[in-house]
mmCIF file of C-alpha atoms in Angstrom:
data_model
loop_
_atom_site.group_PDB
_atom_site.id
_atom_site.type_symbol
_atom_site.label_atom_id
_atom_site.label_comp_id
_atom_site.label_asym_id
_atom_site.label_seq_id
_atom_site.Cartn_x
_atom_site.Cartn_y
_atom_site.Cartn_z
ATOM 1 C CA MET A 1 -2.579 -52.683 -1.947
ATOM 2 C CA PRO A 2 -4.665 -50.958 0.735
ATOM 3 C CA ARG A 3 -1.651 -50.341 3.003
ATOM 4 C CA LEU A 4 0.851 -49.070 0.428
ATOM 5 C CA SER A 5 2.732 -46.122 1.953
ATOM 6 C CA VAL A 6 5.772 -45.703 -0.356
ATOM 7 C CA LEU A 7 5.377 -45.563 -4.146
ATOM 8 C CA ASP A 8 8.682 -44.970 -5.918
ATOM 9 C CA LEU A 9 8.694 -45.262 -9.733
ATOM 10 C CA HIS A 10 11.434 -42.733 -10.501
ATOM 11 C CA SER A 11 13.988 -43.101 -13.334
ATOM 12 C CA ASN A 12 12.036 -45.313 -15.709
ATOM 13 C CA GLN A 13 10.434 -44.790 -19.123
ATOM 14 C CA LEU A 14 6.812 -44.528 -18.013
ATOM 15 C CA GLY A 15 4.678 -42.150 -20.042
ATOM 16 C CA HIS A 16 1.302 -40.582 -20.835
ATOM 17 C CA GLU A 17 -0.960 -39.591 -17.930
ATOM 18 C CA ILE A 18 0.289 -39.814 -14.375
ATOM 19 C CA PRO A 19 -1.559 -42.544 -12.427
ATOM 20 C CA LEU A 20 -3.374 -41.465 -9.282
ATOM 21 C CA PRO A 21 -1.434 -42.755 -6.267
ATOM 22 C CA PRO A 22 -3.317 -44.530 -3.493
ATOM 23 C CA GLU A 23 -4.572 -42.202 -0.761
ATOM 24 C CA THR A 24 -2.552 -44.169 1.786
ATOM 25 C CA ALA A 25 0.773 -43.161 0.206
ATOM 26 C CA ILE A 26 2.980 -40.834 2.219
ATOM 27 C CA TYR A 27 5.877 -40.883 -0.285
ATOM 28 C CA VAL A 28 5.211 -40.629 -4.048
ATOM 29 C CA ASP A 29 8.079 -40.280 -6.536
ATOM 30 C CA TYR A 30 7.271 -40.238 -10.285
ATOM 31 C CA SER A 31 10.366 -38.223 -11.233
ATOM 32 C CA SER A 32 12.605 -38.804 -14.276
ATOM 33 C CA ASN A 33 10.063 -40.482 -16.551
ATOM 34 C CA ASN A 34 8.201 -39.467 -19.722
ATOM 35 C CA PHE A 35 4.854 -38.481 -18.216
ATOM 36 C CA THR A 36 3.058 -35.754 -20.170
ATOM 37 C CA THR A 37 -0.217 -35.080 -18.342
ATOM 38 C CA ILE A 38 -1.277 -34.411 -14.765
ATOM 39 C CA PRO A 39 -4.855 -35.529 -13.966
ATOM 40 C CA GLY A 40 -6.988 -32.697 -12.592
ATOM 41 C CA GLU A 41 -7.756 -34.652 -9.426
ATOM 42 C CA ILE A 42 -4.121 -35.452 -8.589
ATOM 43 C CA GLY A 43 -4.468 -33.573 -5.307
ATOM 44 C CA ASN A 44 -6.848 -36.224 -3.994
ATOM 45 C CA GLY A 45 -4.197 -38.895 -4.511
ATOM 46 C CA VAL A 46 -1.590 -37.011 -2.467
ATOM 47 C CA SER A 47 -3.911 -35.842 0.305
ATOM 48 C CA SER A 48 -1.907 -37.856 2.866
ATOM 49 C CA ALA A 49 1.509 -37.614 1.224
ATOM 50 C CA ASN A 50 4.520 -35.882 2.768
ATOM 51 C CA PHE A 51 6.600 -36.114 -0.416
ATOM 52 C CA PHE A 52 5.474 -35.749 -4.038
ATOM 53 C CA SER A 53 7.835 -35.393 -7.005
ATOM 54 C CA LEU A 54 7.099 -35.122 -10.731
ATOM 55 C CA ALA A 55 10.492 -33.603 -11.533
ATOM 56 C CA ASN A 56 12.221 -34.287 -14.862
ATOM 57 C CA ASN A 57 9.243 -35.271 -16.985
ATOM 58 C CA ALA A 58 7.627 -33.839 -20.141
ATOM 59 C CA ILE A 59 4.462 -32.552 -18.477
ATOM 60 C CA THR A 60 2.626 -29.756 -20.280
ATOM 61 C CA GLY A 61 -0.261 -27.558 -19.250
ATOM 62 C CA PRO A 62 -0.953 -25.671 -16.024
ATOM 63 C CA ILE A 63 -0.461 -26.724 -12.417
ATOM 64 C CA THR A 64 -3.862 -27.960 -11.269
ATOM 65 C CA ARG A 65 -5.298 -26.247 -8.206
ATOM 66 C CA SER A 66 -6.152 -29.612 -6.726
ATOM 67 C CA ILE A 67 -2.476 -29.987 -5.820
ATOM 68 C CA CYS A 68 -3.286 -27.733 -2.854
ATOM 69 C CA ASN A 69 -5.393 -30.569 -1.414
ATOM 70 C CA GLY A 70 -2.098 -32.116 -0.391
ATOM 71 C CA SER A 71 -2.316 -30.437 2.994
ATOM 72 C CA ASN A 72 0.294 -32.754 4.523
ATOM 73 C CA LEU A 73 2.950 -32.177 1.861
ATOM 74 C CA ARG A 74 6.409 -31.284 3.139
ATOM 75 C CA VAL A 75 8.133 -31.566 -0.262
ATOM 76 C CA LEU A 76 6.585 -30.666 -3.641
ATOM 77 C CA ASP A 77 8.935 -30.926 -6.618
ATOM 78 C CA LEU A 78 7.508 -30.199 -10.086
ATOM 79 C CA SER A 79 10.774 -28.927 -11.568
ATOM 80 C CA ASN A 80 12.404 -29.506 -14.960
ATOM 81 C CA SER A 81 9.334 -30.092 -17.074
ATOM 82 C CA MET A 82 7.184 -28.011 -19.459
ATOM 83 C CA LEU A 83 4.474 -26.722 -17.126
ATOM 84 C CA SER A 84 2.893 -23.446 -18.208
ATOM 85 C CA GLY A 85 0.485 -20.844 -16.882
ATOM 86 C CA THR A 86 0.604 -19.231 -13.459
ATOM 87 C CA ILE A 87 1.378 -20.652 -10.032
ATOM 88 C CA PRO A 88 -1.850 -21.346 -8.114
ATOM 89 C CA GLN A 89 -2.395 -18.763 -5.382
ATOM 90 C CA CYS A 90 -3.272 -21.484 -2.897
ATOM 91 C CA LEU A 91 0.296 -22.821 -3.090
ATOM 92 C CA THR A 92 1.582 -19.511 -1.758
ATOM 93 C CA GLU A 93 -1.076 -18.683 0.796
ATOM 94 C CA ASN A 94 -2.056 -22.084 2.184
ATOM 95 C CA CYS A 95 0.513 -24.765 1.444
ATOM 96 C CA THR A 96 3.608 -22.889 2.612
ATOM 97 C CA GLU A 97 2.441 -23.334 6.205
ATOM 98 C CA THR A 98 3.389 -27.013 5.852
ATOM 99 C CA LEU A 99 5.722 -27.119 2.818
ATOM 100 C CA GLY A 100 9.424 -27.103 3.590
ATOM 101 C CA VAL A 101 10.453 -27.468 -0.076
ATOM 102 C CA LEU A 102 8.691 -25.957 -3.102
ATOM 103 C CA ASN A 103 10.563 -26.528 -6.357
ATOM 104 C CA LEU A 104 8.912 -25.327 -9.568
ATOM 105 C CA GLY A 105 12.088 -24.293 -11.393
ATOM 106 C CA ASN A 106 12.943 -24.850 -15.063
ATOM 107 C CA ASN A 107 9.427 -24.851 -16.492
ATOM 108 C CA ASN A 108 7.535 -22.444 -18.741
ATOM 109 C CA LEU A 109 5.545 -20.789 -15.966
ATOM 110 C CA SER A 110 4.634 -17.158 -16.485
ATOM 111 C CA GLY A 111 3.368 -14.164 -14.582
ATOM 112 C CA ASN A 112 3.769 -13.082 -10.999
ATOM 113 C CA ILE A 113 3.291 -15.119 -7.854
ATOM 114 C CA PHE A 114 -0.097 -14.081 -6.553
ATOM 115 C CA GLY A 115 -0.999 -14.129 -2.888
ATOM 116 C CA ILE A 116 0.912 -13.423 0.294
ATOM 117 C CA PHE A 117 3.292 -15.788 2.010
ATOM 118 C CA PRO A 118 1.779 -16.242 5.491
ATOM 119 C CA GLN A 119 3.438 -15.362 8.790
ATOM 120 C CA ALA A 120 3.438 -19.088 9.590
ATOM 121 C CA CYS A 121 5.459 -19.919 6.431
ATOM 122 C CA VAL A 122 7.901 -22.793 7.050
ATOM 123 C CA LEU A 123 9.629 -22.907 3.639
ATOM 124 C CA LYS A 124 13.299 -23.846 3.727
ATOM 125 C CA THR A 125 13.893 -24.279 -0.022
ATOM 126 C CA LEU A 126 12.207 -22.248 -2.767
ATOM 127 C CA ASP A 127 13.060 -22.689 -6.450
ATOM 128 C CA LEU A 128 10.663 -21.145 -8.944
ATOM 129 C CA GLU A 129 9.897 -18.774 -11.795
ATOM 130 C CA GLY A 130 8.125 -15.448 -11.627
ATOM 131 C CA TYR A 131 8.190 -12.293 -9.531
ATOM 132 C CA VAL A 132 8.440 -13.037 -5.810
ATOM 133 C CA PRO A 133 6.446 -10.789 -3.449
ATOM 134 C CA GLU A 134 8.141 -9.108 -0.507
ATOM 135 C CA SER A 135 5.990 -11.217 1.828
ATOM 136 C CA LEU A 136 8.590 -13.951 1.251
ATOM 137 C CA SER A 137 10.364 -12.280 4.175
ATOM 138 C CA ASN A 138 7.715 -13.986 6.356
ATOM 139 C CA CYS A 139 9.468 -17.290 5.605
ATOM 140 C CA ALA A 140 11.982 -16.888 8.424
ATOM 141 C CA MET A 141 13.312 -20.438 8.050
ATOM 142 C CA LEU A 142 14.288 -19.994 4.372
ATOM 143 C CA GLU A 143 17.740 -21.437 3.620
ATOM 144 C CA VAL A 144 17.871 -21.849 -0.171
ATOM 145 C CA LEU A 145 16.363 -19.372 -2.662
ATOM 146 C CA ASN A 146 16.935 -20.072 -6.346
ATOM 147 C CA LEU A 147 15.421 -17.634 -8.847
ATOM 148 C CA GLY A 148 18.068 -18.130 -11.534
ATOM 149 C CA SER A 149 17.501 -18.034 -15.323
ATOM 150 C CA ASN A 150 13.966 -16.666 -15.191
ATOM 151 C CA ASN A 151 14.079 -13.376 -17.157
ATOM 152 C CA MET A 152 13.025 -11.679 -13.924
ATOM 153 C CA ASN A 153 13.471 -7.945 -13.513
ATOM 154 C CA GLY A 154 13.302 -5.573 -10.584
ATOM 155 C CA ASN A 155 15.685 -4.605 -7.812
ATOM 156 C CA PHE A 156 17.916 -6.570 -5.477
ATOM 157 C CA THR A 157 16.179 -8.668 -2.809
ATOM 158 C CA CYS A 158 16.835 -6.291 0.102
ATOM 159 C CA PHE A 159 13.479 -7.273 1.616
ATOM 160 C CA LEU A 160 15.200 -10.501 2.704
ATOM 161 C CA LYS A 161 17.914 -8.692 4.664
ATOM 162 C CA ASN A 162 16.572 -10.059 7.971
ATOM 163 C CA SER A 163 16.375 -13.658 6.737
ATOM 164 C CA SER A 164 19.051 -14.822 9.152
ATOM 165 C CA ASN A 165 18.888 -18.498 8.067
ATOM 166 C CA LEU A 166 19.567 -17.829 4.364
ATOM 167 C CA ARG A 167 22.484 -19.932 3.094
ATOM 168 C CA VAL A 168 22.115 -19.947 -0.711
ATOM 169 C CA LEU A 169 20.893 -17.046 -2.878
ATOM 170 C CA VAL A 170 20.893 -17.521 -6.664
ATOM 171 C CA LEU A 171 19.621 -14.704 -8.919
ATOM 172 C CA GLN A 172 21.911 -15.312 -11.894
ATOM 173 C CA SER A 173 20.896 -14.834 -15.543
ATOM 174 C CA ASN A 174 18.005 -12.433 -15.050
ATOM 175 C CA ILE A 175 17.361 -8.747 -15.713
ATOM 176 C CA PHE A 176 17.716 -7.412 -12.181
ATOM 177 C CA ARG A 177 19.069 -3.877 -12.108
ATOM 178 C CA GLY A 178 20.153 -1.098 -9.758
ATOM 179 C CA GLY A 179 22.483 -1.176 -6.789
ATOM 180 C CA ILE A 180 22.794 -3.851 -4.126
ATOM 181 C CA ARG A 181 23.084 -1.512 -1.146
ATOM 182 C CA CYS A 182 20.437 -2.352 1.438
ATOM 183 C CA PRO A 183 19.527 0.219 4.102
ATOM 184 C CA GLU A 184 19.791 -0.712 7.763
ATOM 185 C CA LEU A 185 22.045 -3.732 7.391
ATOM 186 C CA ASN A 186 22.614 -5.444 10.740
ATOM 187 C CA THR A 187 24.114 -8.548 12.336
ATOM 188 C CA SER A 188 21.129 -10.638 11.205
ATOM 189 C CA THR A 189 21.829 -9.892 7.539
ATOM 190 C CA TRP A 190 22.790 -13.328 6.220
ATOM 191 C CA PRO A 191 25.339 -14.521 8.802
ATOM 192 C CA LYS A 192 24.941 -18.084 7.427
ATOM 193 C CA LEU A 193 25.208 -17.136 3.734
ATOM 194 C CA GLN A 194 27.672 -19.426 1.962
ATOM 195 C CA ILE A 195 26.722 -19.090 -1.746
ATOM 196 C CA ILE A 196 25.553 -15.933 -3.498
ATOM 197 C CA ASP A 197 25.312 -15.867 -7.304
ATOM 198 C CA ILE A 198 23.912 -12.688 -8.849
ATOM 199 C CA GLY A 199 25.948 -12.899 -12.062
ATOM 200 C CA LEU A 200 24.676 -12.012 -15.547
ATOM 201 C CA ASN A 201 22.262 -9.267 -14.534
ATOM 202 C CA LYS A 202 22.302 -5.470 -14.816
ATOM 203 C CA PHE A 203 23.281 -4.612 -11.274
ATOM 204 C CA CYS A 204 25.396 -1.472 -10.963
ATOM 205 C CA GLY A 205 26.972 0.896 -8.466
ATOM 206 C CA ASP A 206 29.780 0.218 -6.028
ATOM 207 C CA LEU A 207 30.440 -2.771 -3.780
ATOM 208 C CA HIS A 208 29.904 -1.204 -0.367
ATOM 209 C CA PRO A 209 31.931 -2.810 2.455
ATOM 210 C CA LYS A 210 28.862 -3.038 4.726
ATOM 211 C CA PHE A 211 27.281 -5.498 2.309
ATOM 212 C CA PHE A 212 29.878 -8.156 3.183
ATOM 213 C CA LEU A 213 30.340 -7.295 6.833
ATOM 214 C CA HIS A 214 28.229 -9.996 8.491
ATOM 215 C CA TRP A 215 28.798 -12.991 6.213
ATOM 216 C CA ASN A 216 30.243 -15.027 9.051
ATOM 217 C CA ALA A 217 29.923 -18.362 7.225
ATOM 218 C CA MET A 218 32.559 -17.151 4.770
ATOM 219 C CA MET A 219 34.889 -16.031 7.558
ATOM 220 C CA ILE A 220 35.052 -19.099 9.775
ATOM 221 C CA GLY A 221 35.315 -22.800 9.022
ATOM 222 C CA ARG A 222 32.247 -25.038 9.106
ATOM 223 C CA SER A 223 31.709 -28.737 9.728
ATOM 224 C CA ASN A 224 31.608 -30.896 6.612
ATOM 225 C CA SER A 225 27.907 -31.671 6.176
ATOM 226 C CA HIS A 226 25.448 -30.843 3.402
ATOM 227 C CA LEU A 227 22.167 -28.986 3.155
ATOM 228 C CA ARG A 228 19.127 -31.207 3.144
ATOM 229 C CA TYR A 229 15.556 -31.150 4.370
ATOM 230 C CA GLU A 230 14.458 -34.051 6.554
ATOM 231 C CA PHE A 231 10.719 -34.660 6.385
ATOM 232 C CA LEU A 232 10.315 -38.221 7.708
ATOM 233 C CA LYS A 233 13.038 -38.537 10.328
ATOM 234 C CA LEU A 234 11.917 -41.943 11.569
ATOM 235 C CA ASN A 235 12.380 -43.363 8.055
ATOM 236 C CA ASN A 236 15.485 -41.271 7.296
ATOM 237 C CA PHE A 237 13.793 -39.652 4.267
ATOM 238 C CA TYR A 238 15.198 -36.309 3.193
ATOM 239 C CA TYR A 239 15.188 -33.929 0.217
ATOM 240 C CA GLN A 240 18.612 -33.177 -1.214
ATOM 241 C CA ASP A 241 19.137 -29.485 -2.066
ATOM 242 C CA LYS A 242 20.845 -28.845 -5.414
ATOM 243 C CA VAL A 243 22.093 -25.735 -7.172
ATOM 244 C CA THR A 244 23.802 -24.962 -10.497
ATOM 245 C CA LEU A 245 26.659 -22.438 -10.583
ATOM 246 C CA THR A 246 28.715 -21.117 -13.484
ATOM 247 C CA LEU A 247 32.440 -21.130 -12.769
ATOM 248 C CA LYS A 248 34.994 -20.052 -15.374
ATOM 249 C CA GLY A 249 32.307 -20.255 -18.052
ATOM 250 C CA LEU A 250 31.367 -23.837 -17.164
ATOM 251 C CA GLU A 251 28.094 -24.875 -15.584
ATOM 252 C CA MET A 252 28.622 -26.909 -12.433
ATOM 253 C CA LYS A 253 25.705 -28.692 -10.814
ATOM 254 C CA LEU A 254 26.156 -29.208 -7.096
ATOM 255 C CA VAL A 255 24.046 -32.285 -6.374
ATOM 256 C CA LYS A 256 25.032 -31.819 -2.754
ATOM 257 C CA ILE A 257 25.580 -28.390 -1.247
ATOM 258 C CA LEU A 258 28.374 -28.881 1.259
ATOM 259 C CA THR A 259 28.318 -26.439 4.156
ATOM 260 C CA LEU A 260 32.082 -26.091 3.628
ATOM 261 C CA PHE A 261 31.648 -24.766 0.076
ATOM 262 C CA THR A 262 31.455 -20.974 -0.229
ATOM 263 C CA ALA A 263 31.170 -18.853 -3.357
ATOM 264 C CA ILE A 264 30.544 -15.263 -4.465
ATOM 265 C CA ASP A 265 29.702 -14.628 -8.123
ATOM 266 C CA PHE A 266 28.975 -11.019 -9.119
ATOM 267 C CA SER A 267 30.253 -11.429 -12.690
ATOM 268 C CA GLY A 268 28.678 -10.004 -15.835
ATOM 269 C CA ASN A 269 27.165 -6.885 -14.258
ATOM 270 C CA ASN A 270 28.005 -3.173 -14.244
ATOM 271 C CA PHE A 271 29.621 -2.787 -10.835
ATOM 272 C CA GLU A 272 32.221 -0.035 -10.592
ATOM 273 C CA GLY A 273 34.720 1.401 -8.127
ATOM 274 C CA GLU A 274 37.220 -0.548 -6.050
ATOM 275 C CA ILE A 275 37.006 -4.043 -4.597
ATOM 276 C CA PRO A 276 36.450 -3.448 -0.854
ATOM 277 C CA ASP A 277 39.156 -4.605 1.554
ATOM 278 C CA ILE A 278 36.570 -6.413 3.702
ATOM 279 C CA ILE A 279 36.497 -9.217 1.111
ATOM 280 C CA GLY A 280 39.954 -10.127 2.366
ATOM 281 C CA ALA A 281 38.351 -11.075 5.705
ATOM 282 C CA LEU A 282 36.305 -13.825 4.047
ATOM 283 C CA SER A 283 39.027 -16.339 4.838
ATOM 284 C CA SER A 284 36.855 -19.418 4.188
ATOM 285 C CA LEU A 285 35.842 -18.291 0.693
ATOM 286 C CA HIS A 286 36.481 -20.853 -2.060
ATOM 287 C CA VAL A 287 35.226 -19.027 -5.185
ATOM 288 C CA LEU A 288 35.284 -15.290 -5.948
ATOM 289 C CA ASN A 289 34.189 -14.180 -9.417
ATOM 290 C CA LEU A 290 33.998 -10.428 -10.073
ATOM 291 C CA SER A 291 34.874 -10.664 -13.773
ATOM 292 C CA ARG A 292 33.229 -8.668 -16.583
ATOM 293 C CA ASN A 293 32.356 -5.566 -14.566
ATOM 294 C CA ALA A 294 33.766 -2.037 -14.531
ATOM 295 C CA LEU A 295 35.822 -2.349 -11.367
ATOM 296 C CA SER A 296 38.969 -0.254 -11.008
ATOM 297 C CA GLY A 297 41.782 0.472 -8.619
#
């Protein structure tokens, strides 16, 4: 099939080693199967692809560096498998100049993310494991950041305070600690933020009113659309953003993130002091969870 451009084998029971896709393919979806092995030369098979997904398989071993040969990739989804080792440095330094979506979440990856996100970074969705360098602030188009359930430690992500396009921030179920006050907050500090989940960490200190001051998306109504990343507009192909939240002790997977839906979850930390009055101005807020803290007043 020398002209094959779309190869979609998702949601079957295919197994063993992943077959190399034809170099003509621009859309390759092997997700939700029983594949266990990635061939070392897989990058050559996706050299022309815009979309490549191996999500929801049983793949073991490291992420091969050849994946960085996919210089045209707009979406790379290797989530929900059993990948191990470290994230190739080339994914951070080279591929994020073209990648809009990088999803490596829910694997067994270890160690820090090496390399520096470039000034030309175009990431819109980032879901992964491991320590994230402050150079992520170079990704000015970032909308969805999911670092949940990773045993990550460190301080709050104040280095992203000027990421004015950020809509979803998930840090839940980690070992982050310290306060969440960020110096020099301004009107570009998350005016589009609609979901923030930092529950089940070790954050402490008070909830300063300035922290909530510019969350305009929680103050005014929005049109009823959902977050998605379009990568082949002529063919109407898009990547659907997803996120999992814990509400009232129950996990809820949002398979579509509606722009109307807003949520704040600071539960299971060590925050103290009073709940600031400014939260009352968030008139479009749907979910507020401040349980299991040391709040008073």
